[in-house]
Coordinates of C-alpha atoms and ligand atoms in Angstrom, one line a residue:
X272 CA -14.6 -2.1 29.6
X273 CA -18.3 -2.1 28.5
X274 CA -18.3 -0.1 25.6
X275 CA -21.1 1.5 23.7
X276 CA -20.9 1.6 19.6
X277 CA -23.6 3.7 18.1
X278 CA -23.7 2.4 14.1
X279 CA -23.6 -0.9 12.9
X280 CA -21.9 0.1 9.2
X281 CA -18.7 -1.1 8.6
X282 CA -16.6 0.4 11.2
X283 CA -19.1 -0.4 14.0
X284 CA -18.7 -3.8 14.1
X285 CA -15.4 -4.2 13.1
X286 CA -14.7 -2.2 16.2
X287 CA -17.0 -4.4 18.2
X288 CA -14.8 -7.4 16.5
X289 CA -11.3 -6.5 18.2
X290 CA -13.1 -5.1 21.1
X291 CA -14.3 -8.4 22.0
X292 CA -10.8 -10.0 21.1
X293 CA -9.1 -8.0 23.5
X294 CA -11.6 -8.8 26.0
X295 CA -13.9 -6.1 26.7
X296 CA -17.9 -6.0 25.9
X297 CA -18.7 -4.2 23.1
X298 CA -22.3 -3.1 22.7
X299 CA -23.6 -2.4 19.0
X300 CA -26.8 0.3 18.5
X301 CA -28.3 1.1 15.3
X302 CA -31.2 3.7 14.2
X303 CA -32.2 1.5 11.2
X304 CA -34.7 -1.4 12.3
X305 CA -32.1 -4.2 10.6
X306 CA -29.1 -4.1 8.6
X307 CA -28.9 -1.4 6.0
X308 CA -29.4 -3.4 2.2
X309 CA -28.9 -2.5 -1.5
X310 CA -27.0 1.0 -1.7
X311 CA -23.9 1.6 -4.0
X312 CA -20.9 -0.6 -4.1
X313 CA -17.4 0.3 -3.0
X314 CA -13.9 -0.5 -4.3
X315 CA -12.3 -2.7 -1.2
X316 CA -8.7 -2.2 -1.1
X317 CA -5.8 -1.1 1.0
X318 CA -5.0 -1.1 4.6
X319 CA -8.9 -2.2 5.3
X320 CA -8.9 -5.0 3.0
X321 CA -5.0 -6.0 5.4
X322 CA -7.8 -5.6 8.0
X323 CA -10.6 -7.8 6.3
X324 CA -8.1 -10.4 5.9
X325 CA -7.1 -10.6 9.7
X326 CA -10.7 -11.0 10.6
X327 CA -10.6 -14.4 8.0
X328 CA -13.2 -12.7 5.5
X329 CA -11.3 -12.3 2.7
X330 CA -12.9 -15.4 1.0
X331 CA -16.6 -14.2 1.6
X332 CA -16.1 -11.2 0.3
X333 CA -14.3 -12.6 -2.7
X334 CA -17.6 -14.8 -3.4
X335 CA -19.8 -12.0 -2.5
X336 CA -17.9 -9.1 -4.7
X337 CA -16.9 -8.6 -8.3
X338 CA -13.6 -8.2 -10.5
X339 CA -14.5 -5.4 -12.1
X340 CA -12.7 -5.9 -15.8
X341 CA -12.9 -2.3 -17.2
X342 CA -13.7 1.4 -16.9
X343 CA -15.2 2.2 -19.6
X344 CA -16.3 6.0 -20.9
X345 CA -18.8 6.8 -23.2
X346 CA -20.1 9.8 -25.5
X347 CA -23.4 11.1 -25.7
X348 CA -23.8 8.4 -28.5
X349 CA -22.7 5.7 -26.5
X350 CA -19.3 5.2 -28.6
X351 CA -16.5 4.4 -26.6
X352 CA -13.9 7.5 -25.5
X353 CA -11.9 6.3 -23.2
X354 CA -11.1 2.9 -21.4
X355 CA -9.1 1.6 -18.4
X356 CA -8.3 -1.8 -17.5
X357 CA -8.7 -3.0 -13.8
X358 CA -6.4 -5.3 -14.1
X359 CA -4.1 -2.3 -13.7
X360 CA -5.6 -1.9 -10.3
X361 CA -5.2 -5.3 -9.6
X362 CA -1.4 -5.5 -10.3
X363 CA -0.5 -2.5 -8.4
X364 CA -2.5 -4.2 -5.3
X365 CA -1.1 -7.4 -5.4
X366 CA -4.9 -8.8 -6.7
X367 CA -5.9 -7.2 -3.1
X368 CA -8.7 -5.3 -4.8
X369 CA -12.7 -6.5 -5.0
X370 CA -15.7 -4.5 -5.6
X371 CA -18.8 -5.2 -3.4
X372 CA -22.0 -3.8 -2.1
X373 CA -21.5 -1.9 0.5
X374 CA -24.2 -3.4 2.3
X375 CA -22.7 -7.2 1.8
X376 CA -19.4 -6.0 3.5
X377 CA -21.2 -4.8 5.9
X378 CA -23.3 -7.6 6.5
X379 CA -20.1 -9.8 6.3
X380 CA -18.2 -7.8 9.2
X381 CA -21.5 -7.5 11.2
X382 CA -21.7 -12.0 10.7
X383 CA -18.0 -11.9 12.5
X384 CA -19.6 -10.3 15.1
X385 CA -22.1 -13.4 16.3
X386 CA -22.6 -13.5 20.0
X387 CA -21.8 -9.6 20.3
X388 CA -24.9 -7.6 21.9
X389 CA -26.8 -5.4 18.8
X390 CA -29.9 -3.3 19.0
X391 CA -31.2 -2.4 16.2
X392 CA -34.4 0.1 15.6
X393 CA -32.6 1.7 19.0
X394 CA -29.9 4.2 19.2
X395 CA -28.1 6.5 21.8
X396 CA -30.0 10.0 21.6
X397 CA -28.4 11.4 24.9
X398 CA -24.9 11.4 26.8
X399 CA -23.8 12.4 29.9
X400 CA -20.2 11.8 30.7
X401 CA -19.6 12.6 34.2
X402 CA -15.8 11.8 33.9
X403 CA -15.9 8.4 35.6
X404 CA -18.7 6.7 33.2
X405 CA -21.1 8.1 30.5
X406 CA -24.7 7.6 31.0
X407 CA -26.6 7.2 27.9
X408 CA -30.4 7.6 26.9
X409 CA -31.7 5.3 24.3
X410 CA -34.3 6.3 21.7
X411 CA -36.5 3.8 23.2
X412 CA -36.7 5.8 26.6
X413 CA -34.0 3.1 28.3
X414 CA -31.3 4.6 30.2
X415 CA -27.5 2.5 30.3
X416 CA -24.0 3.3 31.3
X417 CA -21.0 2.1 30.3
X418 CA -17.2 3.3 30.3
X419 CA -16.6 4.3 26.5
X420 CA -19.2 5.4 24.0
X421 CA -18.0 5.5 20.6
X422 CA -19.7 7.2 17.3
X423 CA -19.5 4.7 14.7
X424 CA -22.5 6.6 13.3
X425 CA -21.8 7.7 9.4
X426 CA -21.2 11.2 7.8
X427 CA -24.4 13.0 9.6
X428 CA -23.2 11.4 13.4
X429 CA -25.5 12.5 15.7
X430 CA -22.7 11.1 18.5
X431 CA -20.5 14.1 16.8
X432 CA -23.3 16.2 17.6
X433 CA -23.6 15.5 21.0
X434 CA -20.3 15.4 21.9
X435 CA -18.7 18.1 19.6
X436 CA -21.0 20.3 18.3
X437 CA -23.6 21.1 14.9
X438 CA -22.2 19.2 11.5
X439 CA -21.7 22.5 10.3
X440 CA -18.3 23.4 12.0
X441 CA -16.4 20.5 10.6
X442 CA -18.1 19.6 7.1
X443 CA -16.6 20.6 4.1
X444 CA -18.4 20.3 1.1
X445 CA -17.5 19.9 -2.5
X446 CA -20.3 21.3 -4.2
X447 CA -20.6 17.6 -5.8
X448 CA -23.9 15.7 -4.6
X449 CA -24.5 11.5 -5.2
X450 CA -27.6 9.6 -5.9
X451 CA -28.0 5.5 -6.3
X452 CA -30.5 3.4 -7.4
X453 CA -31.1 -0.4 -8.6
X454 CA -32.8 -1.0 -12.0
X455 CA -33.7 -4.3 -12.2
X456 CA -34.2 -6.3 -15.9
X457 CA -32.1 -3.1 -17.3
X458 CA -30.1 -3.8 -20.6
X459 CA -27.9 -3.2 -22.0
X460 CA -25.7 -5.1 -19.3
X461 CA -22.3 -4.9 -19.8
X462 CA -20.7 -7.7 -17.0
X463 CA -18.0 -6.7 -15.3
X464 CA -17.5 -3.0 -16.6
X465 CA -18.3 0.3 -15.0
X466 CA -19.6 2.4 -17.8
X467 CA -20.2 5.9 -17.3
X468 CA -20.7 9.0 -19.1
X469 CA -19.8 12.0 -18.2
X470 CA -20.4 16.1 -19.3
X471 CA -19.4 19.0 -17.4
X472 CA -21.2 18.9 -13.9
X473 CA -22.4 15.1 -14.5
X474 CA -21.8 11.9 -14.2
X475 CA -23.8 9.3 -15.0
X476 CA -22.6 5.2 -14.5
X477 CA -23.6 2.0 -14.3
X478 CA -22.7 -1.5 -13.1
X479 CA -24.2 -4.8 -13.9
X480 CA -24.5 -6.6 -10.8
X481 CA -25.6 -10.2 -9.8
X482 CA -29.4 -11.3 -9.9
X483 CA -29.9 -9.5 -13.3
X484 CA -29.7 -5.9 -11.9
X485 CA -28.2 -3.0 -12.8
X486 CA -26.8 0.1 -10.0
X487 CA -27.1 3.5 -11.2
X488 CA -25.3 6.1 -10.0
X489 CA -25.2 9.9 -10.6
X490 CA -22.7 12.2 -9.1
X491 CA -23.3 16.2 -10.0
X492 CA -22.5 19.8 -9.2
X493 CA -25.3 21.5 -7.0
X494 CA -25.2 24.2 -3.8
X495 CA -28.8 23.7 -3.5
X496 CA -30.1 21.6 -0.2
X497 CA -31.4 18.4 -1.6
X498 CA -34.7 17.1 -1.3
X499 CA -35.5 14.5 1.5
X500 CA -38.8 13.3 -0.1
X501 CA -38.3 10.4 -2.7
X502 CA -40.6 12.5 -5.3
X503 CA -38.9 15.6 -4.8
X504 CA -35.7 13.3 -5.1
X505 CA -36.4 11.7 -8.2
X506 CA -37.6 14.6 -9.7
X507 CA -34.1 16.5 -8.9
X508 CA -32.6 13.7 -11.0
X509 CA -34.9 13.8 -13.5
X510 CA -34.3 17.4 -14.3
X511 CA -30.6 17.2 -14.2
X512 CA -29.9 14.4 -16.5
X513 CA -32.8 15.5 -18.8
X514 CA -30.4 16.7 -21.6
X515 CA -27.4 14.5 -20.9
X516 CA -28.0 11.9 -23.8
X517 CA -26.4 8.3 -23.7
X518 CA -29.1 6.0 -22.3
X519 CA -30.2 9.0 -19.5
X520 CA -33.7 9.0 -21.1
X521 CA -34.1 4.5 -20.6
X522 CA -32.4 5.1 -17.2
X523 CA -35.0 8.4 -16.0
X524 CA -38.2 6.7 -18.1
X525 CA -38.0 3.8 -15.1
X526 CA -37.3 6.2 -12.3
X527 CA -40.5 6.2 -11.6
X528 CA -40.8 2.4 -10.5
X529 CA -37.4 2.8 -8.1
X530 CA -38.6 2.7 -4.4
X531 CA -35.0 3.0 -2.9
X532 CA -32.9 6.2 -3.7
X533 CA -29.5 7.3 -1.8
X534 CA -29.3 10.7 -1.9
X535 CA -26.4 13.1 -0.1
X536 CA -24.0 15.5 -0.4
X537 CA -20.5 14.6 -1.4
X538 CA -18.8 15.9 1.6
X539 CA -15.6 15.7 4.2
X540 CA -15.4 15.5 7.7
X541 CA -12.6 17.1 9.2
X542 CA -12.1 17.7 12.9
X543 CA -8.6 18.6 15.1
X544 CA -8.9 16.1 17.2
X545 CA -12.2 12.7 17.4
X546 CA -12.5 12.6 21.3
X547 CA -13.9 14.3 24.0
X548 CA -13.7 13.0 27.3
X549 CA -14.7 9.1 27.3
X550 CA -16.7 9.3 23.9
X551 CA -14.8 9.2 20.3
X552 CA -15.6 9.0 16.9
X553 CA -14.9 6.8 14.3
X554 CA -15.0 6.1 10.4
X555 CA -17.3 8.5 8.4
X556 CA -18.3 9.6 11.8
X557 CA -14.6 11.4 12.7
X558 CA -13.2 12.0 9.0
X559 CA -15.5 11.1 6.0
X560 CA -13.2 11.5 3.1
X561 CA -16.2 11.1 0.8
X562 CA -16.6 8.7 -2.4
X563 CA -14.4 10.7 -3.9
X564 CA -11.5 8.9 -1.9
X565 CA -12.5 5.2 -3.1
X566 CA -11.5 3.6 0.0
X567 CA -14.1 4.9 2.8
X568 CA -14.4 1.8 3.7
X569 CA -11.1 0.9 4.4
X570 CA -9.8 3.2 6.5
X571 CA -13.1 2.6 8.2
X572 CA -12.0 -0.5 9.3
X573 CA -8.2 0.6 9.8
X574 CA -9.4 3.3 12.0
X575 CA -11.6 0.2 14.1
X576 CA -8.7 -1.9 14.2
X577 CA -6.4 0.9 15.2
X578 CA -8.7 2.3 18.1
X579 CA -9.5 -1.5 19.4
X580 CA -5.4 -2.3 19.3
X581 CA -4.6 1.4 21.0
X582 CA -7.4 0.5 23.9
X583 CA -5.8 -2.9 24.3
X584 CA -1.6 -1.8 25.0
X585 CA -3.0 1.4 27.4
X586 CA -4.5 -1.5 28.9
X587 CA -7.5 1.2 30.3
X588 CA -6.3 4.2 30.1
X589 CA -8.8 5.8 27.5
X590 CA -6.7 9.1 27.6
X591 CA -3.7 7.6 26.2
X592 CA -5.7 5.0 23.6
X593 CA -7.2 7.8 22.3
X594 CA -4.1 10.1 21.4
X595 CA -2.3 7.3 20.2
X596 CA -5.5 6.5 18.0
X597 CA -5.7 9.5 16.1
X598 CA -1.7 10.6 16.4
X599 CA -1.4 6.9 14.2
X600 CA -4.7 8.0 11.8
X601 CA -4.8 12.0 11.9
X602 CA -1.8 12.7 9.4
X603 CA -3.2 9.6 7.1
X604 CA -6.7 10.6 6.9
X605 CA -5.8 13.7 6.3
X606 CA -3.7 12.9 3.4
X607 CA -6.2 11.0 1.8
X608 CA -8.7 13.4 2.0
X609 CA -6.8 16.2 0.2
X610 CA -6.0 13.6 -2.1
X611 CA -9.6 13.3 -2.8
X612 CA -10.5 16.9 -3.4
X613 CA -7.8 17.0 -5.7
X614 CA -9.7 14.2 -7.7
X615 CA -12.7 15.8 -7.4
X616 CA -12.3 18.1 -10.5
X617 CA -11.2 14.7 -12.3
X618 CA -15.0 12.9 -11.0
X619 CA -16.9 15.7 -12.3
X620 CA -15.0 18.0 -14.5
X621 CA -16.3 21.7 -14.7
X622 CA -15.8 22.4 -18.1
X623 CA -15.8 20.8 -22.0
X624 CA -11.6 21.5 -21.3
X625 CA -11.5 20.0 -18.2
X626 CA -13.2 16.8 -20.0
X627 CA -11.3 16.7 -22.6
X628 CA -8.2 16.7 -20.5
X629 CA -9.7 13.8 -18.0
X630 CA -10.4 11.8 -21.0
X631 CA -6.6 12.6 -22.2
X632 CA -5.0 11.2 -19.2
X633 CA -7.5 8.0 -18.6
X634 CA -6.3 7.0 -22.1
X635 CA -2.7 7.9 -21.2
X636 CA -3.0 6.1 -17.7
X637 CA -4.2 2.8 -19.8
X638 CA -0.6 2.7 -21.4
X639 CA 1.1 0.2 -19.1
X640 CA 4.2 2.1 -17.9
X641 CA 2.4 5.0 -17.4
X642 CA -0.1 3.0 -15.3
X643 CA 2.3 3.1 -12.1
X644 CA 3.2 6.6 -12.1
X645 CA -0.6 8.1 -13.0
X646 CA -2.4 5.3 -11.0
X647 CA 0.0 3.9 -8.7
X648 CA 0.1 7.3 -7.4
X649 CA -3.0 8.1 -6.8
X650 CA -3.5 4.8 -4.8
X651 CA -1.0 6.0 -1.7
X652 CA -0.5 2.5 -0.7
X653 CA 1.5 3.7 2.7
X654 CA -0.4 2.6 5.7
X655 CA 1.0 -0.7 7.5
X656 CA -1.0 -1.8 9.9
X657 CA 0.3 -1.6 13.5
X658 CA 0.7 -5.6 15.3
X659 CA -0.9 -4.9 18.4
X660 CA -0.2 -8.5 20.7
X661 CA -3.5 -10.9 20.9
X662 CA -4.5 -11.7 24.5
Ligands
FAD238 C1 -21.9 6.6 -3.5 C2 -20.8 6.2 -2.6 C3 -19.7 5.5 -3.2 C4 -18.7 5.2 -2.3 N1 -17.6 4.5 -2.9 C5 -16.7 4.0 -2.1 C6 -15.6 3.1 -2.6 O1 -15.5 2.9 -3.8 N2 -14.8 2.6 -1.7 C7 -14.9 2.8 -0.4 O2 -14.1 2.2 0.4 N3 -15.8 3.6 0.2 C8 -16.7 4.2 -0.7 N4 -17.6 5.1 -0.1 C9 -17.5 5.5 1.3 C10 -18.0 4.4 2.3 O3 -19.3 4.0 2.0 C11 -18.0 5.0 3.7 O4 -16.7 5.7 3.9 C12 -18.1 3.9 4.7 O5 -19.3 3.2 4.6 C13 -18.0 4.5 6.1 O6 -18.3 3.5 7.1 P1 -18.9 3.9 8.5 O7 -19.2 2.7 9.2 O8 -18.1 5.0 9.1 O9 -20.3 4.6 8.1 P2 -21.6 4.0 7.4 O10 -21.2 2.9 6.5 O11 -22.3 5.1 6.8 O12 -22.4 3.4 8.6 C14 -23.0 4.2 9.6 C15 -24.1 3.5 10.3 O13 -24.6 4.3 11.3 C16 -26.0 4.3 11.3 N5 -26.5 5.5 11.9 C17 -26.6 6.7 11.3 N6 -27.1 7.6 12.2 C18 -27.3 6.9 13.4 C19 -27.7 7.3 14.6 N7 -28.1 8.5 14.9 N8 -27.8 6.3 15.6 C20 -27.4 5.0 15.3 N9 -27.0 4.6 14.1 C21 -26.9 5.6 13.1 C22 -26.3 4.1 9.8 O14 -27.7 3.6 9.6 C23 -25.3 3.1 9.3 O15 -25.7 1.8 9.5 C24 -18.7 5.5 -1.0 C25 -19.7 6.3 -0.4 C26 -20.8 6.6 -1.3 C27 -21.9 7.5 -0.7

């Protein structure tokens, strides 16, 4: 089948990996004129890193990523209050757990995909499935058909939109909003550590990366629509880390010299069912379970490898690829996304209690045999992938 794939993220192209595998011509659109750089990073684990290791890219990402040593939380002051060691992570994954910019997986699952068609700077803005095709309108004017269109196309899919209806009726927020940012030549660096401070409402971390600079991020409580200007943006975080202490006042006094900001609400996506006809969604797209989850990514690329296999045994029949797709995903996503919102309160507590109780099991959950049962937990390490056969 020829197969369009609005979104060249992370579960984009890993789609358009297995599609191609199991024969069929994948073809790759993307809003942004190239691949998307700098960002945040992500914690890599799981069922997508199973994934990442079928598609031969576990060494790149190893060399591109970081073993992250310690979490590490800090008080107004900067003294030390609670601390976690990865390796803990690590242990309960086997070592099958990297940190890495977001963008670099990316760009490493988009590299697997040489040969594959990819437009970039052109996206689907208009579908028409007339039950035996779907005819598509480009944002360039260009008209195409082809037999699947899939939205691949990140927490504000405009494929959903098209297909399902407004963002509205299947968001659901958590009143928790994230920004990130790159300082460059910021110190103190602390290598391999994730040091964050938090109060009631705010968070405030950051993470020494390669080529001497430092990620910021800032996760916090707000209702109120956010700004899509980077001035109004920077000035948002300006005001609400004004009186948090720590290093906030270093960190804000450079804000001004920072000329690329993400900035979103912290939501979910949860729909009954991610197809309609011949189009489907996928990753973020069908059932964002936020940062909160620490393994978007992942079950990004699960979902991919899932929907590619499922298309491959119904050998055409879309109908049946489809239900198998999300009777294998629905249930797990699910889980993992209540799981989230239960961690939410943990992220960003609400109160000086709720703190002091976060701090209280971090410290508890560094104890080695209570590392399993607070961590291992938390981790729901439950997914095998399905063998689908290769042609
Ligand atoms: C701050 C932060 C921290 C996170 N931490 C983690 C973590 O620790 N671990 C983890 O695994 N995950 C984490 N995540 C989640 C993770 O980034 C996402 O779940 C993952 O990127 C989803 O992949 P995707 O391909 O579905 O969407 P995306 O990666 O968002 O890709 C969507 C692509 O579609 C493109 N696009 C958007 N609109 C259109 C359009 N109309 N037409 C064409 N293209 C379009 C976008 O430009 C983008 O390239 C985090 C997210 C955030 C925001």
């Amino acid at each position: 089948m020829r197969i369009a794939i609005n979104g060249i993220g992370v579960a984009g192209p890993t789609l358009a990996y297995w599609l191609r595998l199991y024969g069929h011509k994948p073809v790759l659109f993307e809003k942004a004129p190239a691949l998307r750089r700098g960002g945040y990073v992500v914690d890599f684990w799981g069922s997508g890193y199973d994934v990442a290791d079928r598609m031969q890219l576990i060494p790149d990402l190893t060399s591109d990523g970081y073993i992250i040593k310690e979490l590490r939380g800090v008080n107004r002051q900067g003294r030390t209050r609670t601390r976690l060691k990865v390796k803990a992570l690590q242990d309960l994954t086997q070592g099958r757990f990297l940190t890495i910019a977001r963008s670099d997986l990316a760009a490493r699952i988009f590299a697997a995909c040489d040969g594959i068609a990819a437009h970039f700077g052109c996206a689907i803005a208009e579908l028409d499935d007339d039950g035996a095709g779907v005819d598509v309108t480009l944002t360039d004017g260009r008209r195409d058909r082809f037999d699947l269109v899939i939205g691949a196309d990140g927490l504000h899919s405009h494929i959903r939109t098209l297909a399902f209806g407004p963002q509205r009726d299947f968001e659901r927020r958590t009143g928790l909003a994230v920004a990130a940012f790159m300082l460059p030549g910021y110190r103190p660096r602390d290598e391999l550590t994730y040091v964050q401070h938090t109060l009631p409402h705010r968070q405030l971390s950051r993470i020494a990366l390669r080529n001497d600079q430092t990620l910021i991020l800032c996760v916090f409580a707000t209702e109120a629509a956010l700004p899509h200007d980077l001035a109004g943006q920077k000035a948002l975080i300006a005001d609400i880390y004004a009186k948090t202490g720590w290093e906030a006042p270093a960190i804000l006094s450079r804000l001004d010299r920072v000329d690329e900001l993400y900035l979103d609400r912290v939501s979910q996506i949860r729909m009954p069912d991610w197809s309609r006809g011949r189009v489907a969604l996928l990753g973020d797209a069908a059932a964002c379970a936020s940062l909160l989850a620490g393994e978007g990514t992942g079950l990004a690329m699960t979902e991919a490898y899932v929907l590619a296999g499922e298309l491959h045994k119904a050998s055409g029949d879309y109908r049946a690829a489809f239900a198998a797709y999300h009777d294998r995903m629905g249930n797990h996503l699910q889980r993992k996304q209540d799981a989230a919102l239960k961690f939410s309160g943990f992220f960003v507590p609400r109160s000086w209690g709720a703190l002091f109780l976060r701090d209280l099991a971090t410290n508890l959950a560094a104890i080695p045999f209570l590392t399993r049962w607070l961590v291992g937990a938390s981790l729901n390490l439950d997914f095998t992938l399905p063998a689908y056969q290769r042609p």
